[in-house]
PDB file of C-alpha atoms in Angstrom:
ATOM      1  CA  MET M 474       0.007  -0.003  -0.006  1.00 43.00           C
ATOM      2  CA  LYS M 475       1.227   3.421  -0.860  1.00 43.00           C
ATOM      3  CA  PHE M 476       0.980   6.242   1.659  1.00 44.00           C
ATOM      4  CA  PRO M 477       0.771   9.880   0.708  1.00 45.00           C
ATOM      5  CA  ILE M 478       4.052  11.722   1.057  1.00 40.00           C
ATOM      6  CA  ARG M 479       2.506  14.169   3.607  1.00 42.00           C
ATOM      7  CA  THR M 480       1.501  11.279   5.843  1.00 41.00           C
ATOM      8  CA  VAL M 481       5.020   9.823   5.782  1.00 38.00           C
ATOM      9  CA  LEU M 482       6.569  13.150   6.533  1.00 41.00           C
ATOM     10  CA  ALA M 483       4.144  13.820   9.387  1.00 42.00           C
ATOM     11  CA  GLY M 484       4.868  10.451  10.871  1.00 45.00           C
ATOM     12  CA  GLY M 485       8.605  11.079  10.618  1.00 47.00           C
ATOM     13  CA  CYS M 486       8.328  14.446  12.340  1.00 42.00           C
ATOM     14  CA  ALA M 487       6.230  12.992  15.154  1.00 43.00           C
ATOM     15  CA  LEU M 488       8.787  10.232  15.655  1.00 42.00           C
ATOM     16  CA  SER M 489      11.611  12.762  15.782  1.00 47.00           C
ATOM     17  CA  LEU M 490       9.791  14.840  18.410  1.00 41.00           C
ATOM     18  CA  LEU M 491       9.119  11.795  20.549  1.00 39.00           C
ATOM     19  CA  THR M 492      12.768  10.730  20.293  1.00 46.00           C
ATOM     20  CA  ALA M 493      14.004  14.199  21.306  1.00 46.00           C
ATOM     21  CA  ALA M 494      11.595  14.377  24.251  1.00 44.00           C
ATOM     22  CA  SER M 495      12.666  10.910  25.452  1.00 45.00           C
ATOM     23  CA  ALA M 496      16.316  11.843  25.218  1.00 45.00           C
ATOM     24  CA  ALA M 497      15.781  15.053  27.195  1.00 44.00           C
ATOM     25  CA  TRP M 498      13.757  13.179  29.837  1.00 41.00           C
ATOM     26  CA  GLY M 499      16.425  10.546  30.098  1.00 45.00           C
ATOM     27  CA  ALA M 500      19.180  13.126  30.435  1.00 44.00           C
ATOM     28  CA  GLU M 501      17.304  14.848  33.236  1.00 44.00           C
ATOM     29  CA  ARG M 502      16.814  11.578  35.083  1.00 42.00           C
ATOM     30  CA  SER M 503      20.447  10.628  34.702  1.00 45.00           C
ATOM     31  CA  ALA M 504      21.728  14.026  35.944  1.00 45.00           C
ATOM     32  CA  PRO M 505      23.600  13.741  39.243  1.00 46.00           C
ATOM     33  CA  ALA M 506      21.620  14.509  42.399  1.00 49.00           C
ATOM     34  CA  GLY M 507      21.962  18.091  43.498  1.00 47.00           C
ATOM     35  CA  ALA M 508      23.038  19.306  40.078  1.00 47.00           C
ATOM     36  CA  ALA M 509      21.904  22.845  39.439  1.00 49.00           C
ATOM     37  CA  LYS M 510      19.209  23.325  36.840  1.00 51.00           C
ATOM     38  CA  PRO M 511      19.442  26.065  34.265  1.00 47.00           C
ATOM     39  CA  SER M 512      17.800  29.239  35.524  1.00 51.00           C
ATOM     40  CA  ALA M 513      16.328  32.269  33.837  1.00 51.00           C
ATOM     41  CA  THR M 514      18.523  35.244  33.143  1.00 52.00           C
ATOM     42  CA  PRO M 515      19.014  37.050  36.498  1.00 52.00           C
ATOM     43  CA  THR M 516      17.214  40.354  36.855  1.00 55.00           C
ATOM     44  CA  ALA M 517      19.454  43.328  37.589  1.00 54.00           C
ATOM     45  CA  THR M 518      18.889  44.655  41.116  1.00 59.00           C
ATOM     46  CA  ALA M 519      18.456  48.420  41.337  1.00 59.00           C
ATOM     47  CA  LYS M 520      21.171  49.973  43.439  1.00 64.00           C
ATOM     48  CA  PRO M 521      19.943  52.122  46.341  1.00 61.00           C
ATOM     49  CA  LYS M 522      20.492  55.821  45.831  1.00 60.00           C
ATOM     50  CA  PRO M 523      23.395  57.114  47.895  1.00 61.00           C
ATOM     51  CA  LYS M 524      22.453  59.489  50.683  1.00 65.00           C
ATOM     52  CA  PRO M 525      23.320  63.100  49.906  1.00 65.00           C
ATOM     53  CA  LYS M 526      26.388  64.342  51.718  1.00 74.00           C
ATOM     54  CA  PRO M 527      25.815  66.914  54.500  1.00 80.00           C
ATOM     55  CA  VAL M 528      26.221  70.485  53.320  1.00 87.00           C
ATOM     56  CA  ASP M 529      29.355  72.138  54.714  1.00 92.00           C
ATOM     57  CA  CYS M 530      28.290  75.746  55.191  1.00 95.00           C
ATOM     58  CA  ALA M 531      31.852  76.711  56.041  1.00 92.00           C
ATOM     59  CA  LYS M 532      32.706  76.020  52.407  1.00 95.00           C
ATOM     60  CA  VAL M 533      29.497  76.945  50.556  1.00 96.00           C
ATOM     61  CA  LYS M 534      26.934  79.736  50.761  1.00 97.00           C
ATOM     62  CA  CYS M 535      23.999  78.744  52.984  1.00 98.00           C
ATOM     63  CA  ILE M 536      20.757  80.282  54.170  1.00 98.00           C
ATOM     64  CA  ALA M 537      18.165  79.024  56.679  1.00 98.00           C
ATOM     65  CA  LEU M 538      14.443  79.461  56.123  1.00 98.00           C
ATOM     66  CA  THR M 539      12.527  79.236  59.389  1.00 98.00           C
ATOM     67  CA  PHE M 540       8.772  78.884  59.830  1.00 98.00           C
ATOM     68  CA  ASP M 541       6.891  79.988  62.959  1.00 97.00           C
ATOM     69  CA  ASP M 542       3.511  79.148  64.487  1.00 96.00           C
ATOM     70  CA  GLY M 543       3.027  75.751  62.911  1.00 96.00           C
ATOM     71  CA  PRO M 544       2.342  73.191  61.901  1.00 97.00           C
ATOM     72  CA  GLY M 545       0.027  75.231  59.713  1.00 95.00           C
ATOM     73  CA  LYS M 546      -2.810  73.821  57.643  1.00 93.00           C
ATOM     74  CA  TYR M 547      -0.701  73.787  54.469  1.00 94.00           C
ATOM     75  CA  ALA M 548       2.536  72.496  56.003  1.00 97.00           C
ATOM     76  CA  ASP M 549       2.231  69.244  54.044  1.00 97.00           C
ATOM     77  CA  LYS M 550       2.381  71.110  50.732  1.00 98.00           C
ATOM     78  CA  LEU M 551       5.390  73.083  52.002  1.00 98.00           C
ATOM     79  CA  LEU M 552       7.111  69.839  52.994  1.00 98.00           C
ATOM     80  CA  ASP M 553       6.438  68.420  49.505  1.00 98.00           C
ATOM     81  CA  THR M 554       8.171  71.438  47.949  1.00 98.00           C
ATOM     82  CA  LEU M 555      11.150  71.287  50.302  1.00 98.00           C
ATOM     83  CA  LYS M 556      11.585  67.582  49.587  1.00 98.00           C
ATOM     84  CA  LYS M 557      11.396  68.110  45.808  1.00 98.00           C
ATOM     85  CA  HIS M 558      14.082  70.810  45.952  1.00 98.00           C
ATOM     86  CA  GLY M 559      16.330  68.925  48.409  1.00 97.00           C
ATOM     87  CA  ALA M 560      16.014  71.770  50.944  1.00 98.00           C
ATOM     88  CA  LYS M 561      15.922  71.612  54.728  1.00 98.00           C
ATOM     89  CA  ALA M 562      14.138  74.058  57.000  1.00 98.00           C
ATOM     90  CA  THR M 563      13.570  74.843  60.666  1.00 98.00           C
ATOM     91  CA  PHE M 564      10.068  74.772  62.119  1.00 98.00           C
ATOM     92  CA  PHE M 565       9.319  76.595  65.365  1.00 98.00           C
ATOM     93  CA  LEU M 566       6.201  74.818  66.534  1.00 98.00           C
ATOM     94  CA  GLU M 567       3.342  75.778  68.832  1.00 98.00           C
ATOM     95  CA  GLY M 568       2.278  72.923  71.046  1.00 98.00           C
ATOM     96  CA  GLN M 569      -1.423  73.552  70.416  1.00 97.00           C
ATOM     97  CA  TYR M 570      -0.969  72.973  66.678  1.00 98.00           C
ATOM     98  CA  VAL M 571       1.291  69.956  67.138  1.00 98.00           C
ATOM     99  CA  LYS M 572      -1.620  68.499  69.082  1.00 97.00           C
ATOM    100  CA  SER M 573      -4.133  69.237  66.324  1.00 96.00           C
ATOM    101  CA  ARG M 574      -1.862  68.369  63.373  1.00 97.00           C
ATOM    102  CA  PRO M 575       0.450  65.646  64.684  1.00 98.00           C
ATOM    103  CA  ALA M 576       1.088  64.016  61.297  1.00 97.00           C
ATOM    104  CA  PHE M 577       2.759  67.162  59.960  1.00 98.00           C
ATOM    105  CA  ALA M 578       5.063  67.473  62.961  1.00 98.00           C
ATOM    106  CA  LYS M 579       5.981  63.799  62.683  1.00 98.00           C
ATOM    107  CA  ARG M 580       6.794  64.213  59.008  1.00 98.00           C
ATOM    108  CA  MET M 581       8.993  67.266  59.690  1.00 98.00           C
ATOM    109  CA  VAL M 582      11.197  65.202  61.977  1.00 98.00           C
ATOM    110  CA  ALA M 583      11.157  62.120  59.718  1.00 98.00           C
ATOM    111  CA  GLU M 584      12.350  64.201  56.729  1.00 98.00           C
ATOM    112  CA  GLY M 585      15.283  65.705  58.586  1.00 97.00           C
ATOM    113  CA  HIS M 586      14.136  69.245  59.375  1.00 98.00           C
ATOM    114  CA  ASP M 587      15.042  71.071  62.595  1.00 98.00           C
ATOM    115  CA  ILE M 588      12.322  71.467  65.215  1.00 98.00           C
ATOM    116  CA  GLY M 589      12.151  74.381  67.631  1.00 98.00           C
ATOM    117  CA  ASN M 590       9.885  75.311  70.548  1.00 98.00           C
ATOM    118  CA  HIS M 591       7.670  78.371  69.928  1.00 98.00           C
ATOM    119  CA  SER M 592       5.549  78.053  73.097  1.00 98.00           C
ATOM    120  CA  TYR M 593       2.177  76.364  73.470  1.00 98.00           C
ATOM    121  CA  THR M 594      -0.269  79.267  73.006  1.00 97.00           C
ATOM    122  CA  HIS M 595       1.967  82.132  71.704  1.00 97.00           C
ATOM    123  CA  PRO M 596       1.931  84.605  74.613  1.00 97.00           C
ATOM    124  CA  LYS M 597       4.446  87.451  74.953  1.00 97.00           C
ATOM    125  CA  PHE M 598       7.084  86.065  77.292  1.00 97.00           C
ATOM    126  CA  THR M 599       7.952  89.583  78.437  1.00 96.00           C
ATOM    127  CA  GLU M 600       4.463  89.966  79.887  1.00 97.00           C
ATOM    128  CA  ILE M 601       4.112  86.702  81.828  1.00 98.00           C
ATOM    129  CA  PRO M 602       5.988  85.400  84.881  1.00 98.00           C
ATOM    130  CA  LEU M 603       8.818  82.876  84.713  1.00 98.00           C
ATOM    131  CA  GLU M 604       6.552  80.090  85.951  1.00 98.00           C
ATOM    132  CA  ASN M 605       4.229  80.573  82.966  1.00 98.00           C
ATOM    133  CA  ILE M 606       7.140  80.685  80.509  1.00 98.00           C
ATOM    134  CA  ARG M 607       8.365  77.358  81.899  1.00 98.00           C
ATOM    135  CA  GLU M 608       4.891  75.859  81.531  1.00 98.00           C
ATOM    136  CA  GLU M 609       4.504  77.093  77.926  1.00 98.00           C
ATOM    137  CA  LEU M 610       7.820  75.622  76.916  1.00 98.00           C
ATOM    138  CA  LYS M 611       7.500  72.354  78.827  1.00 98.00           C
ATOM    139  CA  LYS M 612       4.040  71.579  77.429  1.00 98.00           C
ATOM    140  CA  THR M 613       5.366  72.017  73.920  1.00 98.00           C
ATOM    141  CA  GLN M 614       8.480  69.916  74.626  1.00 98.00           C
ATOM    142  CA  ASP M 615       6.263  67.114  75.906  1.00 98.00           C
ATOM    143  CA  ILE M 616       3.723  67.090  73.061  1.00 98.00           C
ATOM    144  CA  VAL M 617       6.456  67.250  70.363  1.00 98.00           C
ATOM    145  CA  LYS M 618       8.322  64.347  71.986  1.00 98.00           C
ATOM    146  CA  LYS M 619       5.124  62.326  72.250  1.00 98.00           C
ATOM    147  CA  VAL M 620       4.201  62.928  68.614  1.00 97.00           C
ATOM    148  CA  THR M 621       7.601  62.782  66.889  1.00 97.00           C
ATOM    149  CA  GLY M 622       9.845  60.866  69.286  1.00 97.00           C
ATOM    150  CA  LYS M 623      12.232  63.828  69.566  1.00 97.00           C
ATOM    151  CA  TYR M 624      12.424  66.978  71.653  1.00 98.00           C
ATOM    152  CA  PRO M 625      12.784  70.430  70.087  1.00 98.00           C
ATOM    153  CA  THR M 626      16.401  71.560  70.241  1.00 96.00           C
ATOM    154  CA  MET M 627      16.012  75.355  70.299  1.00 98.00           C
ATOM    155  CA  ILE M 628      13.626  78.056  71.454  1.00 98.00           C
ATOM    156  CA  ARG M 629      12.148  80.980  69.564  1.00 98.00           C
ATOM    157  CA  PRO M 630      10.035  83.115  71.897  1.00 97.00           C
ATOM    158  CA  PRO M 631       6.774  84.406  70.397  1.00 96.00           C
ATOM    159  CA  TYR M 632       7.248  87.718  68.543  1.00 95.00           C
ATOM    160  CA  GLY M 633      10.989  87.359  69.180  1.00 94.00           C
ATOM    161  CA  LEU M 634      10.509  88.998  72.587  1.00 94.00           C
ATOM    162  CA  LEU M 635      12.810  87.878  75.374  1.00 94.00           C
ATOM    163  CA  ASP M 636      14.055  89.021  78.742  1.00 96.00           C
ATOM    164  CA  ASP M 637      16.027  87.616  81.654  1.00 97.00           C
ATOM    165  CA  ASP M 638      13.205  85.246  82.585  1.00 98.00           C
ATOM    166  CA  THR M 639      13.208  83.817  79.056  1.00 98.00           C
ATOM    167  CA  LYS M 640      16.967  83.253  79.281  1.00 98.00           C
ATOM    168  CA  THR M 641      16.536  81.619  82.681  1.00 98.00           C
ATOM    169  CA  ALA M 642      14.001  79.171  81.275  1.00 98.00           C
ATOM    170  CA  ALA M 643      16.245  78.461  78.297  1.00 98.00           C
ATOM    171  CA  THR M 644      19.179  77.794  80.622  1.00 98.00           C
ATOM    172  CA  GLU M 645      17.084  75.395  82.699  1.00 98.00           C
ATOM    173  CA  MET M 646      15.940  73.563  79.572  1.00 97.00           C
ATOM    174  CA  LYS M 647      19.477  73.564  78.121  1.00 97.00           C
ATOM    175  CA  MET M 648      18.477  75.115  74.788  1.00 97.00           C
ATOM    176  CA  PRO M 649      19.729  78.124  72.823  1.00 98.00           C
ATOM    177  CA  ILE M 650      17.425  80.946  71.694  1.00 98.00           C
ATOM    178  CA  VAL M 651      17.187  81.391  67.909  1.00 98.00           C
ATOM    179  CA  LEU M 652      15.826  84.635  66.433  1.00 97.00           C
ATOM    180  CA  TRP M 653      16.423  85.825  62.843  1.00 97.00           C
ATOM    181  CA  ASN M 654      18.346  88.449  60.838  1.00 95.00           C
ATOM    182  CA  GLY M 655      16.003  88.769  57.890  1.00 95.00           C
ATOM    183  CA  GLY M 656      12.247  88.661  57.415  1.00 94.00           C
ATOM    184  CA  SER M 657       9.576  88.014  54.803  1.00 97.00           C
ATOM    185  CA  ARG M 658       6.686  90.060  56.231  1.00 96.00           C
ATOM    186  CA  ASP M 659       4.452  87.319  54.873  1.00 96.00           C
ATOM    187  CA  TRP M 660       2.001  87.755  57.782  1.00 95.00           C
ATOM    188  CA  ALA M 661       1.476  91.400  56.752  1.00 96.00           C
ATOM    189  CA  THR M 662       1.406  91.366  52.946  1.00 96.00           C
ATOM    190  CA  LYS M 663      -0.015  87.909  52.189  1.00 97.00           C
ATOM    191  CA  ASN M 664       1.200  88.584  48.657  1.00 98.00           C
ATOM    192  CA  GLU M 665       3.425  86.165  46.739  1.00 98.00           C
ATOM    193  CA  LYS M 666       5.499  88.792  44.915  1.00 98.00           C
ATOM    194  CA  ALA M 667       5.977  90.879  48.057  1.00 98.00           C
ATOM    195  CA  ILE M 668       7.116  87.813  50.031  1.00 98.00           C
ATOM    196  CA  TYR M 669       9.461  86.748  47.232  1.00 98.00           C
ATOM    197  CA  ASP M 670      11.002  90.224  46.943  1.00 98.00           C
ATOM    198  CA  GLU M 671      11.374  90.680  50.709  1.00 97.00           C
ATOM    199  CA  VAL M 672      13.164  87.370  51.222  1.00 98.00           C
ATOM    200  CA  LEU M 673      15.561  87.982  48.347  1.00 98.00           C
ATOM    201  CA  LYS M 674      16.237  91.503  49.642  1.00 97.00           C
ATOM    202  CA  ASN M 675      17.206  90.107  53.024  1.00 96.00           C
ATOM    203  CA  ALA M 676      19.034  87.010  51.774  1.00 97.00           C
ATOM    204  CA  LYS M 677      22.685  86.793  52.798  1.00 97.00           C
ATOM    205  CA  ARG M 678      25.192  84.091  53.587  1.00 97.00           C
ATOM    206  CA  ASP M 679      24.318  82.268  56.837  1.00 97.00           C
ATOM    207  CA  GLY M 680      21.141  84.330  57.061  1.00 97.00           C
ATOM    208  CA  VAL M 681      18.155  83.210  59.146  1.00 98.00           C
ATOM    209  CA  ILE M 682      14.865  84.205  57.524  1.00 98.00           C
ATOM    210  CA  LEU M 683      11.553  84.478  59.427  1.00 97.00           C
ATOM    211  CA  MET M 684       8.498  83.054  57.632  1.00 97.00           C
ATOM    212  CA  HIS M 685       5.187  81.379  58.553  1.00 97.00           C
ATOM    213  CA  ASP M 686       3.890  78.094  57.183  1.00 96.00           C
ATOM    214  CA  TRP M 687       0.263  79.073  57.822  1.00 95.00           C
ATOM    215  CA  VAL M 688       0.432  81.892  55.229  1.00 97.00           C
ATOM    216  CA  THR M 689      -0.947  80.406  52.027  1.00 97.00           C
ATOM    217  CA  GLN M 690       1.041  82.731  49.793  1.00 98.00           C
ATOM    218  CA  THR M 691       4.299  81.684  51.457  1.00 98.00           C
ATOM    219  CA  VAL M 692       3.620  78.058  50.580  1.00 98.00           C
ATOM    220  CA  LEU M 693       2.594  78.936  47.019  1.00 98.00           C
ATOM    221  CA  VAL M 694       5.672  81.057  46.273  1.00 98.00           C
ATOM    222  CA  MET M 695       8.152  78.610  47.777  1.00 98.00           C
ATOM    223  CA  PRO M 696       8.985  76.664  44.564  1.00 98.00           C
ATOM    224  CA  LYS M 697       9.878  79.898  42.766  1.00 98.00           C
ATOM    225  CA  LEU M 698      11.801  81.202  45.775  1.00 98.00           C
ATOM    226  CA  LEU M 699      13.846  78.036  46.246  1.00 98.00           C
ATOM    227  CA  THR M 700      14.699  77.991  42.564  1.00 98.00           C
ATOM    228  CA  GLU M 701      15.923  81.579  42.667  1.00 98.00           C
ATOM    229  CA  LEU M 702      17.952  81.046  45.834  1.00 98.00           C
ATOM    230  CA  LYS M 703      19.671  78.100  44.171  1.00 98.00           C
ATOM    231  CA  LYS M 704      20.443  80.227  41.101  1.00 98.00           C
ATOM    232  CA  ARG M 705      22.107  82.728  43.433  1.00 98.00           C
ATOM    233  CA  GLY M 706      24.337  80.019  44.835  1.00 98.00           C
ATOM    234  CA  TYR M 707      22.529  79.340  48.125  1.00 98.00           C
ATOM    235  CA  HIS M 708      22.119  75.991  49.830  1.00 98.00           C
ATOM    236  CA  VAL M 709      18.877  76.061  51.851  1.00 98.00           C
ATOM    237  CA  VAL M 710      19.644  74.332  55.147  1.00 98.00           C
ATOM    238  CA  ALA M 711      18.347  73.923  58.679  1.00 98.00           C
ATOM    239  CA  VAL M 712      19.632  76.314  61.325  1.00 98.00           C
ATOM    240  CA  SER M 713      21.736  73.583  62.925  1.00 97.00           C
ATOM    241  CA  SER M 714      23.820  73.375  59.742  1.00 97.00           C
ATOM    242  CA  LEU M 715      24.954  77.005  59.910  1.00 97.00           C
ATOM    243  CA  PRO M 716      28.528  77.462  61.177  1.00 94.00           C
ATOM    244  CA  GLY M 717      27.584  79.790  64.026  1.00 90.00           C
ATOM    245  CA  ALA M 718      24.892  77.472  65.356  1.00 94.00           C
ATOM    246  CA  LYS M 719      27.083  74.459  65.955  1.00 87.00           C
ATOM    247  CA  SER M 720      28.644  75.675  69.212  1.00 91.00           C
ATOM    248  CA  LEU M 721      25.610  77.325  70.832  1.00 96.00           C
ATOM    249  CA  LYS M 722      25.196  76.889  74.595  1.00 96.00           C
ATOM    250  CA  PRO M 723      21.990  77.076  76.641  1.00 97.00           C
ATOM    251  CA  ALA M 724      20.435  80.581  76.548  1.00 97.00           C
ATOM    252  CA  ASP M 725      22.862  81.780  73.856  1.00 97.00           C
ATOM    253  CA  VAL M 726      21.024  84.046  71.389  1.00 97.00           C
ATOM    254  CA  TYR M 727      21.552  83.389  67.690  1.00 97.00           C
ATOM    255  CA  PRO M 728      22.233  84.979  65.235  1.00 95.00           C
ATOM    256  CA  ALA M 729      24.766  87.146  67.027  1.00 86.00           C
ATOM    257  CA  GLY M 730      23.399  90.619  67.706  1.00 83.00           C
ATOM    258  CA  ALA M 731      19.817  89.722  66.747  1.00 82.00           C
ATOM    259  CA  ALA M 732      18.417  90.546  70.180  1.00 77.00           C
ATOM    260  CA  GLU M 733      19.814  94.079  69.994  1.00 77.00           C
ATOM    261  CA  ASP M 734      18.798  94.740  66.390  1.00 74.00           C
ATOM    262  CA  LYS M 735      15.818  97.060  66.600  1.00 67.00           C
ATOM    263  CA  ASP M 736      15.285  96.932  62.825  1.00 67.00           C
ATOM    264  CA  LEU M 737      14.122  93.347  63.166  1.00 67.00           C
ATOM    265  CA  SER M 738      11.032  94.432  65.098  1.00 60.00           C
ATOM    266  CA  SER M 739       9.380  95.287  61.781  1.00 67.00           C
ATOM    267  CA  ASP M 740       9.456  91.586  60.853  1.00 74.00           C
ATOM    268  CA  SER M 741       7.015  90.801  63.668  1.00 69.00           C
ATOM    269  CA  PRO M 742       4.064  93.123  64.503  1.00 59.00           C
ATOM    270  CA  THR M 743       4.686  93.268  68.238  1.00 56.00           C
ATOM    271  CA  GLY M 744       3.022  96.641  68.553  1.00 45.00           C
ATOM    272  CA  ASP M 745      -0.023  96.028  66.367  1.00 48.00           C
ATOM    273  CA  ALA M 746      -2.737  94.257  68.288  1.00 42.00           C
ATOM    274  CA  ASP M 747      -5.018  94.243  65.230  1.00 45.00           C
ATOM    275  CA  THR M 748      -2.608  92.327  63.020  1.00 48.00           C
ATOM    276  CA  PRO M 749      -2.666  88.564  63.684  1.00 47.00           C
ATOM    277  CA  VAL M 750       0.642  86.737  63.521  1.00 49.00           C
ATOM    278  CA  GLU M 751      -0.488  83.537  65.146  1.00 50.00           C
ATOM    279  CA  ALA M 752      -1.681  80.698  62.957  1.00 53.00           C
ATOM    280  CA  PRO M 753      -5.485  80.789  62.956  1.00 52.00           C
ATOM    281  CA  ALA M 754      -7.177  77.570  63.991  1.00 54.00           C
ATOM    282  CA  ASP M 755      -8.184  76.773  60.418  1.00 45.00           C
ATOM    283  CA  GLY M 756      -4.803  77.812  58.976  1.00 40.00           C
ATOM    284  CA  THR M 757      -6.326  80.372  56.624  1.00 35.00           C
TER     285      THR M 757
END
């Protein structure tokens, strides 16, 4: 009987496939015990990004942006901007707002920013007794530690007002007092261009700039401001990175001469009872 050529070829191919499969199966069975089997091509493991080196402000031009009265309602957006630009800041916190916005305070510490004590309810320290100053500072120390796991490391008295009692409390708590040597007047103007211009006017090497993270316009102008500061050669750092801040002792006032600089009073409306400088409860 004659078979069609296609049938013969098909049969031959099937036989070849069966022979090859049998040979492969036999080879696998006869492989020594424990022999490694071929594996898929290994996937390249992504290398972790190296941590950025600390900025040496003795060698490069630095500036410290500081934010009072927070955490404000928009502090999370400010933190997003700082993170995107690789900038560090210093936040002088009020205990009452740490209590109401604990997640923001926790994030500030987790992302490597400096934390300072700005009292619990923002009274003028020059108008209350030492006992009340102690209470204001201690309550804030305790709530910040409870929320973030760390204590504030410096004090900024409300409105920048201090006297001997303030220094006594700072000595007892073993913390320096940090003021500023340049302002933004963000609390007064609430205008992005005005804030931008004022900060750049006051910017200088190792400068400490006063701002507020509850002022919406401050948060909105921050990307533009950080970009311009970088163009001018500044590294935006926390206060603790500035050369003069590294050797501060309890009750030392920093920057040097800030307590005696009467021009700085215009940065905080200490004499205007109708102008709010404290973060409103809703952060607006």
